[in-house]
Amino acid sequence: MKGETLKDTIETVANYVDLIVLRHPYDGAARWAADVTTNRMKRGHKKVPIINGGDGKNEHPTQAMLDLYSIKKTQKRIDGLDIAIVGDLKYGRTVHSLAYALALYDCRIRFVAPEILQIPEHIEAYLKRRNVKYTKHSKIEEVISDVDIIYMTRIQKERFPDENEYNKVRGIFKLNRSMLSKAKTTMRVLHPLPRVDEISVDVDEDIRAYYFEQAGNGIPVRMALLSLILGGEENE
Amino acid sequence: MSEYTANVKLNTTKKGLIVRLIKDGTVIDHIPPGKGIKIAELLNLFNQDSVVIIGQNLESTKYGKKDIIKVENRFLKSEEYNKISLIAPYATINIIKNYEIVEKKKVVIPDVLEDVALCNNANCISNKEPVPSKLYVISKEPLIVMCHYCGYEFSGENIRLKT
Ligand SMILES: [Zn+2]
């Protein structure tokens, strides 16, 4: 991609394929790509859907779908749950998509992050408009005994515009097994992976650890998504 | 420009005279005080030959104080109405032909700002690549907009117009 615009890449690749999964460093890239293929369709070409595989620090919707699936699978419901989201809520695109997705259900969200990494204002405004129940916290200990899901995220150095800002918050949240003693036994720990040090390895042995299975849930969820978009269910 | 301002001030005491000063052109009235220059810049009024008069801090019965712009031989395009509405939501546009007001319009903030203003998110694709900007107006008072591409939502006070 030697300086080629995203528009040109999409205009080109759309001739080769039936569907494009796009991961891109800029926010809103997937929406723009979808506009490009829609305009292409208006010029008489076939439809080429775009799946957002993560755009900058904006969203990662297929991760949110597998997160919802994992929550439902472990808790048998989504409505009425108390869900903590921990870590980098400002730059974490999986968090943004999960917050938007949970806003469609009747659950309580606890955003746990240091002030500078709290959930972005525009997402908070969205949650307020939808009357979503949420609170903001600075410590995992404040919420761990109440929640049904604790969704850990890593603090990613590459998302920070400024290294000093990163150094102030790296390693600030660490979930270990002794902290889990205060949690419900039915509580489950989720993480979009890969982890760095925000979940210590002793948690892996606890019944509440679900992050590796969660990653596995990406397969059926993404298969279902491809099938829905490409009409695969007709071939069963 | 100071003599123009003085001229305008004198004429405001006699209602209506201000408008009749130009033969053909546009008068933009009810601009918030201090925003007149900004709108003149936005409309590129300084890079042309015709007469431009900017009045600042004139008395306004409705709003206390106001700015006013008068420009000769210049009529506005619809995207210019949109731009003005973002800075001066209560502005009135008077179209003057042969010293008479032939049309009086109020600016209206559109529901969608197509390629008028920039997204406030520096990492947005619309600021990184040649992409037409698109902002949805989700509230007019106070003005709040949301980017079509990245979903970023921000207040009208922070809006930067495309030049
Ligand atoms: Zn944007």
Short mmCIF file of C-alpha atoms and ligand atoms in Angstrom, two decimals:
data_model
loop_
_atom_site.label_atom_id
_atom_site.label_comp_id
_atom_site.label_asym_id
_atom_site.label_seq_id
_atom_site.Cartn_x
_atom_site.Cartn_y
_atom_site.Cartn_z
CA MET A 1 0.00 0.00 0.00
CA LYS A 2 2.62 2.55 -1.08
CA GLY A 3 0.76 5.76 -0.25
CA GLU A 4 -2.33 4.47 -2.00
CA THR A 5 -5.57 5.86 -0.64
CA LEU A 6 -8.01 3.51 1.05
CA LYS A 7 -10.54 4.39 -1.65
CA ASP A 8 -8.19 3.13 -4.38
CA THR A 9 -7.40 -0.05 -2.45
CA ILE A 10 -11.10 -0.79 -2.00
CA GLU A 11 -11.96 0.07 -5.63
CA THR A 12 -9.26 -2.41 -6.71
CA VAL A 13 -9.80 -5.27 -4.27
CA ALA A 14 -13.58 -5.14 -4.74
CA ASN A 15 -13.02 -6.56 -8.23
CA TYR A 16 -11.43 -9.72 -6.82
CA VAL A 17 -13.65 -10.71 -3.93
CA ASP A 18 -17.19 -11.21 -2.59
CA LEU A 19 -16.59 -9.58 0.79
CA ILE A 20 -13.90 -7.46 2.44
CA VAL A 21 -12.83 -7.66 6.08
CA LEU A 22 -10.97 -4.44 6.78
CA ARG A 23 -8.61 -3.67 9.63
CA HIS A 24 -7.23 -0.16 9.35
CA PRO A 25 -5.32 2.36 11.52
CA TYR A 26 -7.74 5.27 10.95
CA ASP A 27 -11.05 5.76 12.77
CA GLY A 28 -14.03 5.48 10.46
CA ALA A 29 -12.09 3.66 7.71
CA ALA A 30 -14.63 0.83 7.47
CA ARG A 31 -17.56 3.22 7.08
CA TRP A 32 -15.71 5.05 4.32
CA ALA A 33 -14.86 1.75 2.61
CA ALA A 34 -18.54 0.80 2.75
CA ASP A 35 -19.47 4.15 1.17
CA VAL A 36 -16.94 3.45 -1.58
CA THR A 37 -18.40 0.01 -2.36
CA THR A 38 -21.95 1.42 -2.18
CA ASN A 39 -21.05 4.06 -4.76
CA ARG A 40 -19.44 1.34 -6.84
CA MET A 41 -22.72 -0.59 -6.70
CA LYS A 42 -24.58 2.49 -7.92
CA ARG A 43 -22.27 2.42 -10.94
CA GLY A 44 -23.60 -1.07 -11.71
CA HIS A 45 -21.03 -3.32 -10.04
CA LYS A 46 -21.89 -6.19 -7.71
CA LYS A 47 -22.34 -5.63 -4.01
CA VAL A 48 -19.16 -6.08 -1.93
CA PRO A 49 -19.97 -5.87 1.79
CA ILE A 50 -17.40 -4.58 4.26
CA ILE A 51 -16.86 -6.08 7.70
CA ASN A 52 -15.10 -3.79 10.14
CA GLY A 53 -12.23 -5.81 11.61
CA GLY A 54 -11.12 -2.87 13.75
CA ASP A 55 -10.70 0.76 12.73
CA GLY A 56 -8.07 2.78 14.62
CA LYS A 57 -9.19 3.47 18.17
CA ASN A 58 -12.83 3.56 17.12
CA GLU A 59 -14.56 0.17 16.99
CA HIS A 60 -14.19 -3.58 16.70
CA PRO A 61 -17.76 -4.81 16.23
CA THR A 62 -17.15 -8.51 15.52
CA GLN A 63 -15.24 -8.72 18.81
CA ALA A 64 -18.30 -7.21 20.53
CA MET A 65 -20.48 -9.88 18.90
CA LEU A 66 -18.33 -12.70 20.23
CA ASP A 67 -18.19 -10.94 23.60
CA LEU A 68 -22.00 -10.83 23.75
CA TYR A 69 -22.12 -14.47 22.71
CA SER A 70 -19.64 -15.37 25.45
CA ILE A 71 -21.63 -13.43 28.05
CA LYS A 72 -24.87 -15.11 27.01
CA LYS A 73 -23.25 -18.53 26.89
CA THR A 74 -21.80 -18.28 30.39
CA GLN A 75 -24.62 -16.39 32.13
CA LYS A 76 -27.59 -17.67 30.07
CA ARG A 77 -28.77 -14.08 29.64
CA ILE A 78 -27.56 -10.53 29.05
CA ASP A 79 -30.44 -8.48 30.48
CA GLY A 80 -30.10 -7.80 34.18
CA LEU A 81 -26.37 -8.48 34.34
CA ASP A 82 -23.81 -6.34 36.10
CA ILE A 83 -20.75 -5.98 33.86
CA ALA A 84 -17.39 -4.37 34.67
CA ILE A 85 -15.12 -3.21 31.85
CA VAL A 86 -11.58 -2.58 33.01
CA GLY A 87 -8.45 -0.98 31.56
CA ASP A 88 -8.00 1.28 28.58
CA LEU A 89 -11.52 2.47 27.91
CA LYS A 90 -10.39 5.56 26.02
CA TYR A 91 -8.38 4.00 23.19
CA GLY A 92 -9.70 0.42 23.44
CA ARG A 93 -11.85 -0.13 20.37
CA THR A 94 -13.23 -3.45 21.63
CA VAL A 95 -14.52 -1.59 24.68
CA HIS A 96 -16.29 1.02 22.54
CA SER A 97 -18.08 -1.61 20.49
CA LEU A 98 -18.98 -3.61 23.59
CA ALA A 99 -20.43 -0.50 25.27
CA TYR A 100 -22.57 0.24 22.20
CA ALA A 101 -23.71 -3.39 22.09
CA LEU A 102 -24.56 -3.58 25.80
CA ALA A 103 -26.56 -0.36 25.45
CA LEU A 104 -29.10 -2.46 23.54
CA TYR A 105 -29.73 -4.56 26.67
CA ASP A 106 -30.91 -3.82 30.16
CA CYS A 107 -27.68 -4.24 32.07
CA ARG A 108 -25.51 -2.22 34.42
CA ILE A 109 -22.04 -1.26 33.22
CA ARG A 110 -19.11 -0.38 35.49
CA PHE A 111 -16.30 1.43 33.74
CA VAL A 112 -13.10 0.88 35.69
CA ALA A 113 -10.16 3.00 34.53
CA PRO A 114 -7.84 5.78 35.65
CA GLU A 115 -9.34 9.20 34.86
CA ILE A 116 -7.21 9.72 31.70
CA LEU A 117 -8.32 6.40 30.22
CA GLN A 118 -12.02 6.60 31.04
CA ILE A 119 -14.73 5.95 28.48
CA PRO A 120 -14.80 8.71 25.79
CA GLU A 121 -17.27 11.56 26.21
CA HIS A 122 -19.12 10.81 22.99
CA ILE A 123 -19.82 7.23 24.09
CA GLU A 124 -20.93 8.43 27.51
CA ALA A 125 -23.29 10.88 25.81
CA TYR A 126 -24.69 8.01 23.76
CA LEU A 127 -25.25 5.87 26.88
CA LYS A 128 -26.98 8.78 28.62
CA ARG A 129 -29.32 9.30 25.69
CA ARG A 130 -30.29 5.63 25.88
CA ASN A 131 -30.69 5.76 29.69
CA VAL A 132 -28.11 3.03 30.18
CA LYS A 133 -27.22 2.38 33.82
CA TYR A 134 -23.49 2.89 34.28
CA THR A 135 -20.99 4.08 36.86
CA LYS A 136 -17.31 4.99 36.72
CA HIS A 137 -14.69 3.59 39.08
CA SER A 138 -10.94 3.72 39.56
CA LYS A 139 -10.37 0.36 41.30
CA ILE A 140 -11.31 -3.23 40.47
CA GLU A 141 -11.86 -3.85 44.19
CA GLU A 142 -14.81 -1.42 44.19
CA VAL A 143 -16.82 -3.64 41.87
CA ILE A 144 -15.49 -7.19 41.96
CA SER A 145 -17.96 -8.62 44.48
CA ASP A 146 -21.01 -7.28 42.60
CA VAL A 147 -20.38 -8.10 38.98
CA ASP A 148 -21.35 -11.06 36.80
CA ILE A 149 -18.70 -10.34 34.18
CA ILE A 150 -15.36 -8.66 34.46
CA TYR A 151 -14.03 -7.68 31.07
CA MET A 152 -10.31 -6.95 31.25
CA THR A 153 -8.42 -5.10 28.52
CA ARG A 154 -4.77 -4.36 28.03
CA ILE A 155 -3.33 -0.92 27.95
CA GLN A 156 -1.77 -0.69 24.49
CA LYS A 157 1.29 1.45 24.10
CA GLU A 158 0.77 1.99 20.36
CA ARG A 159 -2.59 3.69 20.92
CA PHE A 160 -1.12 6.47 23.03
CA PRO A 161 -0.20 9.70 21.28
CA ASP A 162 2.28 10.41 24.08
CA GLU A 163 4.66 7.95 25.77
CA ASN A 164 4.58 9.79 29.12
CA GLU A 165 0.85 9.30 29.27
CA TYR A 166 1.41 5.58 28.70
CA ASN A 167 4.09 5.27 31.38
CA LYS A 168 1.76 6.82 33.97
CA VAL A 169 -0.82 4.07 33.57
CA ARG A 170 1.01 0.92 32.42
CA GLY A 171 0.40 -2.03 34.71
CA ILE A 172 -2.10 -0.07 36.79
CA PHE A 173 -4.68 -2.87 36.81
CA LYS A 174 -3.76 -6.41 37.61
CA LEU A 175 -6.32 -9.07 38.35
CA ASN A 176 -4.97 -11.97 40.44
CA ARG A 177 -6.48 -15.06 41.96
CA SER A 178 -6.69 -13.75 45.52
CA MET A 179 -8.86 -10.85 44.32
CA LEU A 180 -11.27 -13.41 42.86
CA SER A 181 -12.07 -14.77 46.33
CA LYS A 182 -14.50 -11.85 46.78
CA ALA A 183 -16.22 -12.51 43.45
CA LYS A 184 -19.33 -14.58 42.76
CA THR A 185 -18.50 -18.15 41.72
CA THR A 186 -20.68 -17.64 38.65
CA MET A 187 -18.73 -14.56 37.64
CA ARG A 188 -16.61 -14.93 34.50
CA VAL A 189 -13.43 -13.13 33.47
CA LEU A 190 -13.29 -12.07 29.82
CA HIS A 191 -10.47 -10.48 27.82
CA PRO A 192 -10.20 -9.78 24.06
CA LEU A 193 -6.58 -11.10 24.15
CA PRO A 194 -3.66 -10.98 23.85
CA ARG A 195 -3.02 -10.18 27.49
CA VAL A 196 0.15 -8.65 28.82
CA ASP A 197 0.16 -8.58 32.62
CA GLU A 198 -3.34 -7.38 33.48
CA ILE A 199 -4.48 -10.91 34.34
CA SER A 200 -1.91 -12.88 36.29
CA VAL A 201 -1.41 -16.48 35.13
CA ASP A 202 -2.73 -17.95 38.41
CA VAL A 203 -6.21 -16.78 37.33
CA ASP A 204 -6.02 -19.22 34.38
CA GLU A 205 -6.63 -22.11 36.79
CA ASP A 206 -9.74 -20.52 38.32
CA ILE A 207 -13.18 -21.66 37.18
CA ARG A 208 -14.03 -18.01 36.53
CA ALA A 209 -11.40 -17.65 33.80
CA TYR A 210 -13.15 -17.75 30.44
CA TYR A 211 -10.91 -15.70 28.09
CA PHE A 212 -9.43 -18.60 26.12
CA GLU A 213 -12.85 -20.14 25.46
CA GLN A 214 -14.04 -16.64 24.60
CA ALA A 215 -11.41 -16.44 21.84
CA GLY A 216 -12.68 -19.79 20.55
CA ASN A 217 -16.18 -18.34 20.33
CA GLY A 218 -14.83 -16.06 17.62
CA ILE A 219 -15.03 -18.95 15.17
CA PRO A 220 -18.77 -19.76 15.27
CA VAL A 221 -19.70 -16.09 15.64
CA ARG A 222 -17.66 -14.99 12.63
CA MET A 223 -18.81 -18.03 10.64
CA ALA A 224 -22.39 -17.03 11.37
CA LEU A 225 -21.69 -13.45 10.35
CA LEU A 226 -20.12 -14.47 7.03
CA SER A 227 -22.99 -16.84 6.41
CA LEU A 228 -25.61 -14.18 7.14
CA ILE A 229 -23.93 -11.68 4.86
CA LEU A 230 -23.13 -14.03 1.98
CA GLY A 231 -26.37 -15.99 2.26
CA GLY A 232 -24.64 -19.26 3.18
CA GLU A 233 -27.58 -20.57 5.18
CA GLU A 234 -29.38 -21.29 1.90
CA ASN A 235 -26.85 -24.03 1.16
CA GLU A 236 -27.49 -26.09 4.29
CA MET B 1 -12.64 49.99 7.53
CA SER B 2 -13.13 52.26 10.53
CA GLU B 3 -14.87 54.88 8.40
CA TYR B 4 -17.26 52.23 7.12
CA THR B 5 -18.05 51.19 10.66
CA ALA B 6 -18.71 54.80 11.62
CA ASN B 7 -20.89 55.20 8.58
CA VAL B 8 -22.95 52.18 9.51
CA LYS B 9 -23.36 53.36 13.09
CA LEU B 10 -24.65 56.73 11.97
CA ASN B 11 -27.17 55.14 9.73
CA THR B 12 -28.57 52.70 12.26
CA THR B 13 -30.27 55.59 14.01
CA LYS B 14 -32.47 55.99 10.96
CA LYS B 15 -33.95 52.60 10.48
CA GLY B 16 -33.56 51.03 7.08
CA LEU B 17 -30.98 53.40 5.66
CA ILE B 18 -28.24 50.90 6.36
CA VAL B 19 -29.74 48.47 3.91
CA ARG B 20 -30.22 51.01 1.17
CA LEU B 21 -26.54 51.84 1.08
CA ILE B 22 -25.88 49.13 -1.48
CA LYS B 23 -27.56 48.84 -4.83
CA ASP B 24 -27.33 45.11 -5.49
CA GLY B 25 -25.97 42.54 -3.13
CA THR B 26 -26.47 40.82 0.21
CA VAL B 27 -26.93 41.99 3.76
CA ILE B 28 -26.27 39.46 6.49
CA ASP B 29 -27.96 40.68 9.64
CA HIS B 30 -28.26 39.44 13.24
CA ILE B 31 -24.75 38.03 13.44
CA PRO B 32 -23.59 37.51 17.07
CA PRO B 33 -21.32 40.42 18.09
CA GLY B 34 -17.68 39.78 17.17
CA LYS B 35 -18.46 37.08 14.59
CA GLY B 36 -18.86 39.40 11.58
CA ILE B 37 -15.19 39.29 10.56
CA LYS B 38 -15.15 35.51 10.88
CA ILE B 39 -18.11 35.17 8.54
CA ALA B 40 -16.59 37.64 6.07
CA GLU B 41 -13.41 35.54 6.04
CA LEU B 42 -15.39 32.38 5.62
CA LEU B 43 -17.23 33.78 2.62
CA ASN B 44 -13.93 35.02 1.21
CA LEU B 45 -15.25 38.57 1.03
CA PHE B 46 -11.84 40.17 1.47
CA ASN B 47 -10.44 38.81 -1.77
CA GLN B 48 -12.66 40.68 -4.17
CA ASP B 49 -13.24 44.13 -5.58
CA SER B 50 -16.77 44.91 -4.49
CA VAL B 51 -17.76 46.99 -1.49
CA VAL B 52 -17.83 45.15 1.83
CA ILE B 53 -19.11 46.82 4.97
CA ILE B 54 -18.81 45.15 8.34
CA GLY B 55 -20.58 46.71 11.27
CA GLN B 56 -19.60 45.53 14.74
CA ASN B 57 -21.49 45.76 18.02
CA LEU B 58 -24.48 47.53 16.58
CA GLU B 59 -27.54 47.88 18.75
CA SER B 60 -30.09 45.17 18.23
CA THR B 61 -33.55 45.24 19.68
CA LYS B 62 -33.71 41.45 19.75
CA TYR B 63 -30.22 40.45 20.89
CA GLY B 64 -28.68 43.49 22.55
CA LYS B 65 -25.75 43.72 20.18
CA LYS B 66 -25.06 42.36 16.76
CA ASP B 67 -22.73 42.45 13.79
CA ILE B 68 -23.84 43.05 10.24
CA ILE B 69 -22.21 42.47 6.86
CA LYS B 70 -23.12 44.14 3.63
CA VAL B 71 -21.55 43.10 0.38
CA GLU B 72 -22.20 44.49 -3.03
CA ASN B 73 -22.74 42.36 -6.14
CA ARG B 74 -22.45 39.12 -4.25
CA PHE B 75 -25.18 36.52 -3.70
CA LEU B 76 -24.78 33.45 -1.52
CA LYS B 77 -24.78 29.81 -2.50
CA SER B 78 -26.71 27.29 -0.42
CA GLU B 79 -23.57 25.76 1.12
CA GLU B 80 -22.64 29.28 2.24
CA TYR B 81 -25.96 29.53 4.07
CA ASN B 82 -25.03 26.31 5.84
CA LYS B 83 -21.65 27.65 6.85
CA ILE B 84 -23.13 30.88 8.18
CA SER B 85 -25.72 28.98 10.20
CA LEU B 86 -22.96 27.26 12.17
CA ILE B 87 -21.49 30.56 13.35
CA ALA B 88 -24.61 32.73 13.36
CA PRO B 89 -27.65 30.48 13.83
CA TYR B 90 -30.06 33.46 13.98
CA ALA B 91 -28.68 35.36 10.99
CA THR B 92 -31.03 36.84 8.41
CA ILE B 93 -29.96 37.16 4.81
CA ASN B 94 -31.41 40.07 2.86
CA ILE B 95 -31.03 40.04 -0.89
CA ILE B 96 -30.90 43.55 -2.31
CA LYS B 97 -31.75 44.43 -5.88
CA ASN B 98 -31.83 48.06 -6.96
CA TYR B 99 -31.73 49.32 -3.32
CA GLU B 100 -34.74 47.20 -2.35
CA ILE B 101 -34.91 44.05 -0.24
CA VAL B 102 -36.30 41.55 -2.70
CA GLU B 103 -35.90 38.52 -0.45
CA LYS B 104 -35.39 37.93 3.25
CA LYS B 105 -34.27 34.52 4.46
CA LYS B 106 -33.29 33.04 7.78
CA VAL B 107 -30.37 30.68 7.89
CA VAL B 108 -31.23 27.16 8.97
CA ILE B 109 -28.80 24.67 10.42
CA PRO B 110 -29.05 21.66 8.10
CA ASP B 111 -29.52 18.11 9.42
CA VAL B 112 -26.36 16.93 7.70
CA LEU B 113 -23.23 18.97 7.05
CA GLU B 114 -21.81 17.55 3.84
CA ASP B 115 -18.18 18.56 3.38
CA VAL B 116 -18.74 21.83 5.24
CA ALA B 117 -16.88 21.26 8.51
CA LEU B 118 -14.07 19.04 9.74
CA CYS B 119 -14.41 16.10 12.13
CA ASN B 120 -12.78 16.97 15.42
CA ASN B 121 -11.09 13.58 15.71
CA ALA B 122 -7.54 13.94 14.37
CA ASN B 123 -7.30 10.19 13.65
CA CYS B 124 -10.52 10.17 11.58
CA ILE B 125 -10.21 8.90 8.01
CA SER B 126 -11.84 12.17 6.84
CA ASN B 127 -8.87 14.10 8.25
CA LYS B 128 -6.25 11.65 7.03
CA GLU B 129 -7.23 10.95 3.44
CA PRO B 130 -9.10 12.83 0.71
CA VAL B 131 -12.57 11.94 2.00
CA PRO B 132 -15.56 14.32 1.97
CA SER B 133 -16.45 15.12 5.55
CA LYS B 134 -19.97 14.35 6.75
CA LEU B 135 -21.38 15.41 10.09
CA TYR B 136 -24.86 14.72 11.41
CA VAL B 137 -26.44 17.49 13.46
CA ILE B 138 -27.79 15.63 16.49
CA SER B 139 -28.79 18.78 18.36
CA LYS B 140 -29.27 22.31 17.04
CA GLU B 141 -29.46 24.09 20.35
CA PRO B 142 -26.82 23.69 21.64
CA LEU B 143 -25.20 22.65 18.39
CA ILE B 144 -23.85 19.08 18.65
CA VAL B 145 -22.60 17.13 15.65
CA MET B 146 -21.52 13.53 15.06
CA CYS B 147 -19.13 12.24 12.41
CA HIS B 148 -20.60 9.82 9.87
CA TYR B 149 -17.33 7.88 9.68
CA CYS B 150 -15.89 7.62 13.18
CA GLY B 151 -18.97 8.39 15.30
CA TYR B 152 -17.11 11.13 17.15
CA GLU B 153 -19.51 13.57 18.75
CA PHE B 154 -18.57 17.16 19.57
CA SER B 155 -19.96 20.56 20.40
CA GLY B 156 -20.54 23.26 17.79
CA GLU B 157 -18.19 25.57 19.70
CA ASN B 158 -15.32 23.36 18.58
CA ILE B 159 -16.42 23.10 15.00
CA ARG B 160 -13.83 24.01 12.36
CA LEU B 161 -15.17 24.84 8.94
CA LYS B 162 -13.60 23.56 5.75
CA THR B 163 -12.05 26.38 3.77
ZN ZN C 1 -14.69 11.49 12.16
#
